[in-house]
Amino acid sequence: MKTVFRKQFNDLRAESVTRDVPNITEATALYLYSIVRSVRPKRILEVGTANGLSTMVFAEAMRENGLGDIDTIDWSKPTYEEATANFKRYEYTQIHQHFGDARVLIPSMAQVYDVVFIDAMKKDYLNYMQVLRGLVHEESIIIFDDVIKFKYKMEVFYNYLAEHSIDHTVINTDPDDGIMVLYDMSSLGLC
């Protein structure tokens, strides 16, 4: 990440830590940033905006790639409004916010996404994934956050992956946590 953005990231992260806002860590941010820089997605869907920190990591990488738009969904009015202010403050115009229940909003989206990032209610990870049908293509990537630390909240999701022999990669981005990446959309029956 560029030095200017790293300062913005660290400042916003420090603000959020004092208020216990659930944000990605710097290690996870660097990993997500590198994925976007290498995959060069045209469209990203994010489920769980919080104060917009992860959204801005995606936006910065897409800005450096010279392309792309982001749809981000959140159901908490205070964090939605805080994210709106952060996006304006840092001048990210390629971010399109949606307020409401992602399980209801996702099926109404009219885009096909190259990357989907899910960092919302852990017990609903399977539901979020299943409503993506028709909104991803064979080469899309779905990334889930907090899959180690909060695995106990995702028992239904992990059981579904095992029962359907769905390939996934868990990456330790932090000492006690990490992300999961799904690459094969056709095995999920989503495209």
mmCIF file with all atom_site columns, C-alpha atoms in Angstrom:
data_model
loop_
_atom_site.group_PDB
_atom_site.id
_atom_site.type_symbol
_atom_site.label_atom_id
_atom_site.label_alt_id
_atom_site.label_comp_id
_atom_site.label_asym_id
_atom_site.label_entity_id
_atom_site.label_seq_id
_atom_site.pdbx_PDB_ins_code
_atom_site.Cartn_x
_atom_site.Cartn_y
_atom_site.Cartn_z
_atom_site.occupancy
_atom_site.B_iso_or_equiv
_atom_site.pdbx_formal_charge
_atom_site.auth_seq_id
_atom_site.auth_comp_id
_atom_site.auth_asym_id
_atom_site.auth_atom_id
_atom_site.pdbx_PDB_model_num
ATOM 1   C CA . MET A 1 1   ? 0.000   0.000   0.000   1.00 0.00 ? 1   MET A CA 1
ATOM 2   C CA . LYS A 1 2   ? 1.164   3.493   -0.712  1.00 0.00 ? 2   LYS A CA 1
ATOM 3   C CA . THR A 1 3   ? 2.513   5.464   2.234   1.00 0.00 ? 3   THR A CA 1
ATOM 4   C CA . VAL A 1 4   ? -0.251  8.101   2.127   1.00 0.00 ? 4   VAL A CA 1
ATOM 5   C CA . PHE A 1 5   ? -2.969  5.453   2.225   1.00 0.00 ? 5   PHE A CA 1
ATOM 6   C CA . ARG A 1 6   ? -1.171  3.488   4.940   1.00 0.00 ? 6   ARG A CA 1
ATOM 7   C CA . LYS A 1 7   ? -1.315  6.601   7.152   1.00 0.00 ? 7   LYS A CA 1
ATOM 8   C CA . GLN A 1 8   ? -5.053  7.019   6.455   1.00 0.00 ? 8   GLN A CA 1
ATOM 9   C CA . PHE A 1 9   ? -5.580  3.328   7.202   1.00 0.00 ? 9   PHE A CA 1
ATOM 10  C CA . ASN A 1 10  ? -3.628  3.470   10.480  1.00 0.00 ? 10  ASN A CA 1
ATOM 11  C CA . ASP A 1 11  ? -5.386  6.658   11.611  1.00 0.00 ? 11  ASP A CA 1
ATOM 12  C CA . LEU A 1 12  ? -8.850  5.268   10.891  1.00 0.00 ? 12  LEU A CA 1
ATOM 13  C CA . ARG A 1 13  ? -7.997  1.901   12.439  1.00 0.00 ? 13  ARG A CA 1
ATOM 14  C CA . ALA A 1 14  ? -6.718  3.603   15.611  1.00 0.00 ? 14  ALA A CA 1
ATOM 15  C CA . GLU A 1 15  ? -9.951  5.612   15.847  1.00 0.00 ? 15  GLU A CA 1
ATOM 16  C CA . SER A 1 16  ? -12.032 2.465   15.447  1.00 0.00 ? 16  SER A CA 1
ATOM 17  C CA . VAL A 1 17  ? -10.095 0.427   18.014  1.00 0.00 ? 17  VAL A CA 1
ATOM 18  C CA . THR A 1 18  ? -10.905 2.926   20.759  1.00 0.00 ? 18  THR A CA 1
ATOM 19  C CA . ARG A 1 19  ? -14.631 2.531   19.955  1.00 0.00 ? 19  ARG A CA 1
ATOM 20  C CA . ASP A 1 20  ? -14.505 -1.236  19.421  1.00 0.00 ? 20  ASP A CA 1
ATOM 21  C CA . VAL A 1 21  ? -15.550 -1.037  15.742  1.00 0.00 ? 21  VAL A CA 1
ATOM 22  C CA . PRO A 1 22  ? -14.953 -4.453  14.127  1.00 0.00 ? 22  PRO A CA 1
ATOM 23  C CA . ASN A 1 23  ? -12.341 -3.781  11.445  1.00 0.00 ? 23  ASN A CA 1
ATOM 24  C CA . ILE A 1 24  ? -9.863  -5.836  9.527   1.00 0.00 ? 24  ILE A CA 1
ATOM 25  C CA . THR A 1 25  ? -6.307  -5.901  10.809  1.00 0.00 ? 25  THR A CA 1
ATOM 26  C CA . GLU A 1 26  ? -3.378  -4.418  8.930   1.00 0.00 ? 26  GLU A CA 1
ATOM 27  C CA . ALA A 1 27  ? -2.175  -7.903  7.949   1.00 0.00 ? 27  ALA A CA 1
ATOM 28  C CA . THR A 1 28  ? -5.585  -8.786  6.504   1.00 0.00 ? 28  THR A CA 1
ATOM 29  C CA . ALA A 1 29  ? -5.727  -5.404  4.758   1.00 0.00 ? 29  ALA A CA 1
ATOM 30  C CA . LEU A 1 30  ? -2.379  -6.036  3.075   1.00 0.00 ? 30  LEU A CA 1
ATOM 31  C CA . TYR A 1 31  ? -3.528  -9.446  1.903   1.00 0.00 ? 31  TYR A CA 1
ATOM 32  C CA . LEU A 1 32  ? -6.835  -8.102  0.515   1.00 0.00 ? 32  LEU A CA 1
ATOM 33  C CA . TYR A 1 33  ? -5.005  -5.223  -1.123  1.00 0.00 ? 33  TYR A CA 1
ATOM 34  C CA . SER A 1 34  ? -2.594  -7.627  -2.858  1.00 0.00 ? 34  SER A CA 1
ATOM 35  C CA . ILE A 1 35  ? -5.476  -9.800  -4.095  1.00 0.00 ? 35  ILE A CA 1
ATOM 36  C CA . VAL A 1 36  ? -7.204  -6.819  -5.690  1.00 0.00 ? 36  VAL A CA 1
ATOM 37  C CA . ARG A 1 37  ? -3.978  -5.488  -7.190  1.00 0.00 ? 37  ARG A CA 1
ATOM 38  C CA . SER A 1 38  ? -3.217  -8.880  -8.789  1.00 0.00 ? 38  SER A CA 1
ATOM 39  C CA . VAL A 1 39  ? -6.735  -10.015 -9.800  1.00 0.00 ? 39  VAL A CA 1
ATOM 40  C CA . ARG A 1 40  ? -7.706  -6.546  -11.095 1.00 0.00 ? 40  ARG A CA 1
ATOM 41  C CA . PRO A 1 41  ? -11.476 -6.895  -10.492 1.00 0.00 ? 41  PRO A CA 1
ATOM 42  C CA . LYS A 1 42  ? -13.913 -4.563  -12.186 1.00 0.00 ? 42  LYS A CA 1
ATOM 43  C CA . ARG A 1 43  ? -16.602 -5.056  -9.544  1.00 0.00 ? 43  ARG A CA 1
ATOM 44  C CA . ILE A 1 44  ? -16.399 -5.938  -5.846  1.00 0.00 ? 44  ILE A CA 1
ATOM 45  C CA . LEU A 1 45  ? -19.249 -6.707  -3.471  1.00 0.00 ? 45  LEU A CA 1
ATOM 46  C CA . GLU A 1 46  ? -18.649 -6.268  0.248   1.00 0.00 ? 46  GLU A CA 1
ATOM 47  C CA . VAL A 1 47  ? -21.040 -7.553  2.896   1.00 0.00 ? 47  VAL A CA 1
ATOM 48  C CA . GLY A 1 48  ? -20.380 -5.734  6.167   1.00 0.00 ? 48  GLY A CA 1
ATOM 49  C CA . THR A 1 49  ? -19.109 -2.181  5.715   1.00 0.00 ? 49  THR A CA 1
ATOM 50  C CA . ALA A 1 50  ? -18.645 -1.158  9.370   1.00 0.00 ? 50  ALA A CA 1
ATOM 51  C CA . ASN A 1 51  ? -16.897 2.223   9.228   1.00 0.00 ? 51  ASN A CA 1
ATOM 52  C CA . GLY A 1 52  ? -15.590 1.607   5.706   1.00 0.00 ? 52  GLY A CA 1
ATOM 53  C CA . LEU A 1 53  ? -11.984 0.657   6.449   1.00 0.00 ? 53  LEU A CA 1
ATOM 54  C CA . SER A 1 54  ? -11.929 -2.564  4.408   1.00 0.00 ? 54  SER A CA 1
ATOM 55  C CA . THR A 1 55  ? -13.967 -0.874  1.679   1.00 0.00 ? 55  THR A CA 1
ATOM 56  C CA . MET A 1 56  ? -11.307 1.791   1.383   1.00 0.00 ? 56  MET A CA 1
ATOM 57  C CA . VAL A 1 57  ? -8.568  -0.859  1.132   1.00 0.00 ? 57  VAL A CA 1
ATOM 58  C CA . PHE A 1 58  ? -10.406 -2.279  -1.883  1.00 0.00 ? 58  PHE A CA 1
ATOM 59  C CA . ALA A 1 59  ? -11.045 1.193   -3.303  1.00 0.00 ? 59  ALA A CA 1
ATOM 60  C CA . GLU A 1 60  ? -7.399  2.196   -2.980  1.00 0.00 ? 60  GLU A CA 1
ATOM 61  C CA . ALA A 1 61  ? -6.200  -0.951  -4.752  1.00 0.00 ? 61  ALA A CA 1
ATOM 62  C CA . MET A 1 62  ? -8.813  -0.464  -7.493  1.00 0.00 ? 62  MET A CA 1
ATOM 63  C CA . ARG A 1 63  ? -7.832  3.196   -7.826  1.00 0.00 ? 63  ARG A CA 1
ATOM 64  C CA . GLU A 1 64  ? -4.219  2.131   -8.366  1.00 0.00 ? 64  GLU A CA 1
ATOM 65  C CA . ASN A 1 65  ? -5.407  -0.427  -10.934 1.00 0.00 ? 65  ASN A CA 1
ATOM 66  C CA . GLY A 1 66  ? -7.272  2.364   -12.707 1.00 0.00 ? 66  GLY A CA 1
ATOM 67  C CA . LEU A 1 67  ? -10.634 0.599   -12.757 1.00 0.00 ? 67  LEU A CA 1
ATOM 68  C CA . GLY A 1 68  ? -13.502 -0.733  -10.738 1.00 0.00 ? 68  GLY A CA 1
ATOM 69  C CA . ASP A 1 69  ? -16.526 -0.094  -8.570  1.00 0.00 ? 69  ASP A CA 1
ATOM 70  C CA . ILE A 1 70  ? -17.530 -1.403  -5.167  1.00 0.00 ? 70  ILE A CA 1
ATOM 71  C CA . ASP A 1 71  ? -20.988 -2.153  -3.793  1.00 0.00 ? 71  ASP A CA 1
ATOM 72  C CA . THR A 1 72  ? -20.975 -2.386  -0.015  1.00 0.00 ? 72  THR A CA 1
ATOM 73  C CA . ILE A 1 73  ? -23.850 -3.372  2.269   1.00 0.00 ? 73  ILE A CA 1
ATOM 74  C CA . ASP A 1 74  ? -24.366 -2.688  5.957   1.00 0.00 ? 74  ASP A CA 1
ATOM 75  C CA . TRP A 1 75  ? -27.398 -2.882  8.247   1.00 0.00 ? 75  TRP A CA 1
ATOM 76  C CA . SER A 1 76  ? -26.197 -0.646  11.104  1.00 0.00 ? 76  SER A CA 1
ATOM 77  C CA . LYS A 1 77  ? -27.274 2.970   10.642  1.00 0.00 ? 77  LYS A CA 1
ATOM 78  C CA . PRO A 1 78  ? -24.499 4.485   12.806  1.00 0.00 ? 78  PRO A CA 1
ATOM 79  C CA . THR A 1 79  ? -21.684 2.648   11.017  1.00 0.00 ? 79  THR A CA 1
ATOM 80  C CA . TYR A 1 80  ? -23.337 3.208   7.632   1.00 0.00 ? 80  TYR A CA 1
ATOM 81  C CA . GLU A 1 81  ? -23.336 6.955   8.293   1.00 0.00 ? 81  GLU A CA 1
ATOM 82  C CA . GLU A 1 82  ? -19.773 6.870   9.601   1.00 0.00 ? 82  GLU A CA 1
ATOM 83  C CA . ALA A 1 83  ? -18.638 5.008   6.468   1.00 0.00 ? 83  ALA A CA 1
ATOM 84  C CA . THR A 1 84  ? -20.430 7.584   4.300   1.00 0.00 ? 84  THR A CA 1
ATOM 85  C CA . ALA A 1 85  ? -18.474 10.359  6.010   1.00 0.00 ? 85  ALA A CA 1
ATOM 86  C CA . ASN A 1 86  ? -15.183 8.456   5.648   1.00 0.00 ? 86  ASN A CA 1
ATOM 87  C CA . PHE A 1 87  ? -15.734 7.832   1.935   1.00 0.00 ? 87  PHE A CA 1
ATOM 88  C CA . LYS A 1 88  ? -16.411 11.533  1.393   1.00 0.00 ? 88  LYS A CA 1
ATOM 89  C CA . ARG A 1 89  ? -13.455 12.591  3.546   1.00 0.00 ? 89  ARG A CA 1
ATOM 90  C CA . TYR A 1 90  ? -11.053 10.408  1.544   1.00 0.00 ? 90  TYR A CA 1
ATOM 91  C CA . GLU A 1 91  ? -12.793 11.085  -1.806  1.00 0.00 ? 91  GLU A CA 1
ATOM 92  C CA . TYR A 1 92  ? -13.679 7.532   -2.836  1.00 0.00 ? 92  TYR A CA 1
ATOM 93  C CA . THR A 1 93  ? -16.308 8.010   -5.520  1.00 0.00 ? 93  THR A CA 1
ATOM 94  C CA . GLN A 1 94  ? -16.309 4.423   -6.820  1.00 0.00 ? 94  GLN A CA 1
ATOM 95  C CA . ILE A 1 95  ? -18.010 3.137   -3.655  1.00 0.00 ? 95  ILE A CA 1
ATOM 96  C CA . HIS A 1 96  ? -21.774 2.569   -3.791  1.00 0.00 ? 96  HIS A CA 1
ATOM 97  C CA . GLN A 1 97  ? -23.370 2.069   -0.380  1.00 0.00 ? 97  GLN A CA 1
ATOM 98  C CA . HIS A 1 98  ? -26.495 0.040   0.314   1.00 0.00 ? 98  HIS A CA 1
ATOM 99  C CA . PHE A 1 99  ? -28.298 0.058   3.646   1.00 0.00 ? 99  PHE A CA 1
ATOM 100 C CA . GLY A 1 100 ? -30.217 -2.978  4.862   1.00 0.00 ? 100 GLY A CA 1
ATOM 101 C CA . ASP A 1 101 ? -30.140 -6.744  5.313   1.00 0.00 ? 101 ASP A CA 1
ATOM 102 C CA . ALA A 1 102 ? -27.633 -8.217  2.873   1.00 0.00 ? 102 ALA A CA 1
ATOM 103 C CA . ARG A 1 103 ? -29.634 -11.448 2.603   1.00 0.00 ? 103 ARG A CA 1
ATOM 104 C CA . VAL A 1 104 ? -32.486 -9.373  1.156   1.00 0.00 ? 104 VAL A CA 1
ATOM 105 C CA . LEU A 1 105 ? -30.429 -6.865  -0.838  1.00 0.00 ? 105 LEU A CA 1
ATOM 106 C CA . ILE A 1 106 ? -27.950 -9.207  -2.539  1.00 0.00 ? 106 ILE A CA 1
ATOM 107 C CA . PRO A 1 107 ? -30.523 -11.037 -4.711  1.00 0.00 ? 107 PRO A CA 1
ATOM 108 C CA . SER A 1 108 ? -31.715 -7.664  -6.042  1.00 0.00 ? 108 SER A CA 1
ATOM 109 C CA . MET A 1 109 ? -28.242 -6.564  -7.157  1.00 0.00 ? 109 MET A CA 1
ATOM 110 C CA . ALA A 1 110 ? -27.935 -6.185  -10.926 1.00 0.00 ? 110 ALA A CA 1
ATOM 111 C CA . GLN A 1 111 ? -24.161 -6.705  -11.229 1.00 0.00 ? 111 GLN A CA 1
ATOM 112 C CA . VAL A 1 112 ? -21.863 -9.687  -11.585 1.00 0.00 ? 112 VAL A CA 1
ATOM 113 C CA . TYR A 1 113 ? -18.922 -9.486  -9.183  1.00 0.00 ? 113 TYR A CA 1
ATOM 114 C CA . ASP A 1 114 ? -15.308 -10.534 -9.623  1.00 0.00 ? 114 ASP A CA 1
ATOM 115 C CA . VAL A 1 115 ? -14.552 -10.426 -5.892  1.00 0.00 ? 115 VAL A CA 1
ATOM 116 C CA . VAL A 1 116 ? -16.941 -10.775 -2.949  1.00 0.00 ? 116 VAL A CA 1
ATOM 117 C CA . PHE A 1 117 ? -15.788 -10.017 0.594   1.00 0.00 ? 117 PHE A CA 1
ATOM 118 C CA . ILE A 1 118 ? -17.979 -11.188 3.465   1.00 0.00 ? 118 ILE A CA 1
ATOM 119 C CA . ASP A 1 119 ? -17.310 -9.789  6.923   1.00 0.00 ? 119 ASP A CA 1
ATOM 120 C CA . ALA A 1 120 ? -20.688 -9.650  8.626   1.00 0.00 ? 120 ALA A CA 1
ATOM 121 C CA . MET A 1 121 ? -22.710 -11.866 10.987  1.00 0.00 ? 121 MET A CA 1
ATOM 122 C CA . LYS A 1 122 ? -20.645 -15.050 11.160  1.00 0.00 ? 122 LYS A CA 1
ATOM 123 C CA . LYS A 1 123 ? -23.655 -17.304 11.766  1.00 0.00 ? 123 LYS A CA 1
ATOM 124 C CA . ASP A 1 124 ? -25.077 -16.139 8.403   1.00 0.00 ? 124 ASP A CA 1
ATOM 125 C CA . TYR A 1 125 ? -22.005 -16.823 6.227   1.00 0.00 ? 125 TYR A CA 1
ATOM 126 C CA . LEU A 1 126 ? -23.718 -19.732 4.472   1.00 0.00 ? 126 LEU A CA 1
ATOM 127 C CA . ASN A 1 127 ? -26.813 -17.616 3.801   1.00 0.00 ? 127 ASN A CA 1
ATOM 128 C CA . TYR A 1 128 ? -24.723 -14.786 2.346   1.00 0.00 ? 128 TYR A CA 1
ATOM 129 C CA . MET A 1 129 ? -22.894 -17.221 0.083   1.00 0.00 ? 129 MET A CA 1
ATOM 130 C CA . GLN A 1 130 ? -26.067 -18.911 -1.147  1.00 0.00 ? 130 GLN A CA 1
ATOM 131 C CA . VAL A 1 131 ? -27.805 -15.664 -2.151  1.00 0.00 ? 131 VAL A CA 1
ATOM 132 C CA . LEU A 1 132 ? -24.885 -14.869 -4.493  1.00 0.00 ? 132 LEU A CA 1
ATOM 133 C CA . ARG A 1 133 ? -26.312 -17.249 -7.127  1.00 0.00 ? 133 ARG A CA 1
ATOM 134 C CA . GLY A 1 134 ? -26.102 -15.554 -10.523 1.00 0.00 ? 134 GLY A CA 1
ATOM 135 C CA . LEU A 1 135 ? -23.997 -12.666 -9.192  1.00 0.00 ? 135 LEU A CA 1
ATOM 136 C CA . VAL A 1 136 ? -20.604 -14.332 -9.616  1.00 0.00 ? 136 VAL A CA 1
ATOM 137 C CA . HIS A 1 137 ? -18.876 -15.947 -12.590 1.00 0.00 ? 137 HIS A CA 1
ATOM 138 C CA . GLU A 1 138 ? -16.599 -18.981 -12.811 1.00 0.00 ? 138 GLU A CA 1
ATOM 139 C CA . GLU A 1 139 ? -13.450 -16.964 -12.073 1.00 0.00 ? 139 GLU A CA 1
ATOM 140 C CA . SER A 1 140 ? -14.888 -14.943 -9.190  1.00 0.00 ? 140 SER A CA 1
ATOM 141 C CA . ILE A 1 141 ? -13.333 -15.135 -5.742  1.00 0.00 ? 141 ILE A CA 1
ATOM 142 C CA . ILE A 1 142 ? -15.289 -15.129 -2.474  1.00 0.00 ? 142 ILE A CA 1
ATOM 143 C CA . ILE A 1 143 ? -13.379 -14.133 0.666   1.00 0.00 ? 143 ILE A CA 1
ATOM 144 C CA . PHE A 1 144 ? -14.690 -14.632 4.216   1.00 0.00 ? 144 PHE A CA 1
ATOM 145 C CA . ASP A 1 145 ? -13.117 -12.839 7.188   1.00 0.00 ? 145 ASP A CA 1
ATOM 146 C CA . ASP A 1 146 ? -12.612 -14.047 10.773  1.00 0.00 ? 146 ASP A CA 1
ATOM 147 C CA . VAL A 1 147 ? -12.864 -17.749 9.915   1.00 0.00 ? 147 VAL A CA 1
ATOM 148 C CA . ILE A 1 148 ? -10.452 -18.971 12.598  1.00 0.00 ? 148 ILE A CA 1
ATOM 149 C CA . LYS A 1 149 ? -11.247 -16.798 15.628  1.00 0.00 ? 149 LYS A CA 1
ATOM 150 C CA . PHE A 1 150 ? -15.000 -17.172 15.154  1.00 0.00 ? 150 PHE A CA 1
ATOM 151 C CA . LYS A 1 151 ? -15.143 -20.634 13.608  1.00 0.00 ? 151 LYS A CA 1
ATOM 152 C CA . TYR A 1 152 ? -17.434 -21.737 16.439  1.00 0.00 ? 152 TYR A CA 1
ATOM 153 C CA . LYS A 1 153 ? -20.062 -19.292 15.123  1.00 0.00 ? 153 LYS A CA 1
ATOM 154 C CA . MET A 1 154 ? -19.831 -20.784 11.614  1.00 0.00 ? 154 MET A CA 1
ATOM 155 C CA . GLU A 1 155 ? -20.495 -24.455 12.291  1.00 0.00 ? 155 GLU A CA 1
ATOM 156 C CA . VAL A 1 156 ? -23.301 -24.655 9.692   1.00 0.00 ? 156 VAL A CA 1
ATOM 157 C CA . PHE A 1 157 ? -21.082 -22.982 7.091   1.00 0.00 ? 157 PHE A CA 1
ATOM 158 C CA . TYR A 1 158 ? -18.102 -25.284 7.745   1.00 0.00 ? 158 TYR A CA 1
ATOM 159 C CA . ASN A 1 159 ? -20.370 -28.359 7.749   1.00 0.00 ? 159 ASN A CA 1
ATOM 160 C CA . TYR A 1 160 ? -21.827 -27.312 4.379   1.00 0.00 ? 160 TYR A CA 1
ATOM 161 C CA . LEU A 1 161 ? -18.349 -26.956 2.861   1.00 0.00 ? 161 LEU A CA 1
ATOM 162 C CA . ALA A 1 162 ? -17.366 -30.395 4.160   1.00 0.00 ? 162 ALA A CA 1
ATOM 163 C CA . GLU A 1 163 ? -20.608 -32.145 3.131   1.00 0.00 ? 163 GLU A CA 1
ATOM 164 C CA . HIS A 1 164 ? -20.344 -30.754 -0.409  1.00 0.00 ? 164 HIS A CA 1
ATOM 165 C CA . SER A 1 165 ? -16.562 -31.257 -0.694  1.00 0.00 ? 165 SER A CA 1
ATOM 166 C CA . ILE A 1 166 ? -16.061 -27.586 -1.531  1.00 0.00 ? 166 ILE A CA 1
ATOM 167 C CA . ASP A 1 167 ? -12.423 -26.619 -1.898  1.00 0.00 ? 167 ASP A CA 1
ATOM 168 C CA . HIS A 1 168 ? -11.405 -23.658 0.183   1.00 0.00 ? 168 HIS A CA 1
ATOM 169 C CA . THR A 1 169 ? -8.198  -22.155 1.456   1.00 0.00 ? 169 THR A CA 1
ATOM 170 C CA . VAL A 1 170 ? -7.822  -20.761 4.953   1.00 0.00 ? 170 VAL A CA 1
ATOM 171 C CA . ILE A 1 171 ? -5.003  -18.247 5.286   1.00 0.00 ? 171 ILE A CA 1
ATOM 172 C CA . ASN A 1 172 ? -3.663  -17.187 8.678   1.00 0.00 ? 172 ASN A CA 1
ATOM 173 C CA . THR A 1 173 ? -3.321  -13.450 8.210   1.00 0.00 ? 173 THR A CA 1
ATOM 174 C CA . ASP A 1 174 ? -3.009  -12.863 11.960  1.00 0.00 ? 174 ASP A CA 1
ATOM 175 C CA . PRO A 1 175 ? -1.709  -14.972 14.856  1.00 0.00 ? 175 PRO A CA 1
ATOM 176 C CA . ASP A 1 176 ? -5.243  -15.845 16.010  1.00 0.00 ? 176 ASP A CA 1
ATOM 177 C CA . ASP A 1 177 ? -7.343  -15.354 12.873  1.00 0.00 ? 177 ASP A CA 1
ATOM 178 C CA . GLY A 1 178 ? -7.501  -15.387 9.117   1.00 0.00 ? 178 GLY A CA 1
ATOM 179 C CA . ILE A 1 179 ? -9.566  -15.437 5.970   1.00 0.00 ? 179 ILE A CA 1
ATOM 180 C CA . MET A 1 180 ? -11.055 -18.133 3.770   1.00 0.00 ? 180 MET A CA 1
ATOM 181 C CA . VAL A 1 181 ? -10.919 -17.952 -0.009  1.00 0.00 ? 181 VAL A CA 1
ATOM 182 C CA . LEU A 1 182 ? -13.240 -19.855 -2.363  1.00 0.00 ? 182 LEU A CA 1
ATOM 183 C CA . TYR A 1 183 ? -12.170 -19.973 -6.004  1.00 0.00 ? 183 TYR A CA 1
ATOM 184 C CA . ASP A 1 184 ? -14.367 -22.530 -7.790  1.00 0.00 ? 184 ASP A CA 1
ATOM 185 C CA . MET A 1 185 ? -17.781 -20.927 -8.255  1.00 0.00 ? 185 MET A CA 1
ATOM 186 C CA . SER A 1 186 ? -19.095 -23.757 -10.443 1.00 0.00 ? 186 SER A CA 1
ATOM 187 C CA . SER A 1 187 ? -18.597 -26.265 -7.587  1.00 0.00 ? 187 SER A CA 1
ATOM 188 C CA . LEU A 1 188 ? -20.731 -23.975 -5.420  1.00 0.00 ? 188 LEU A CA 1
ATOM 189 C CA . GLY A 1 189 ? -23.501 -23.869 -8.017  1.00 0.00 ? 189 GLY A CA 1
ATOM 190 C CA . LEU A 1 190 ? -23.472 -20.080 -7.932  1.00 0.00 ? 190 LEU A CA 1
ATOM 191 C CA . CYS A 1 191 ? -22.846 -19.324 -11.605 1.00 0.00 ? 191 CYS A CA 1
#
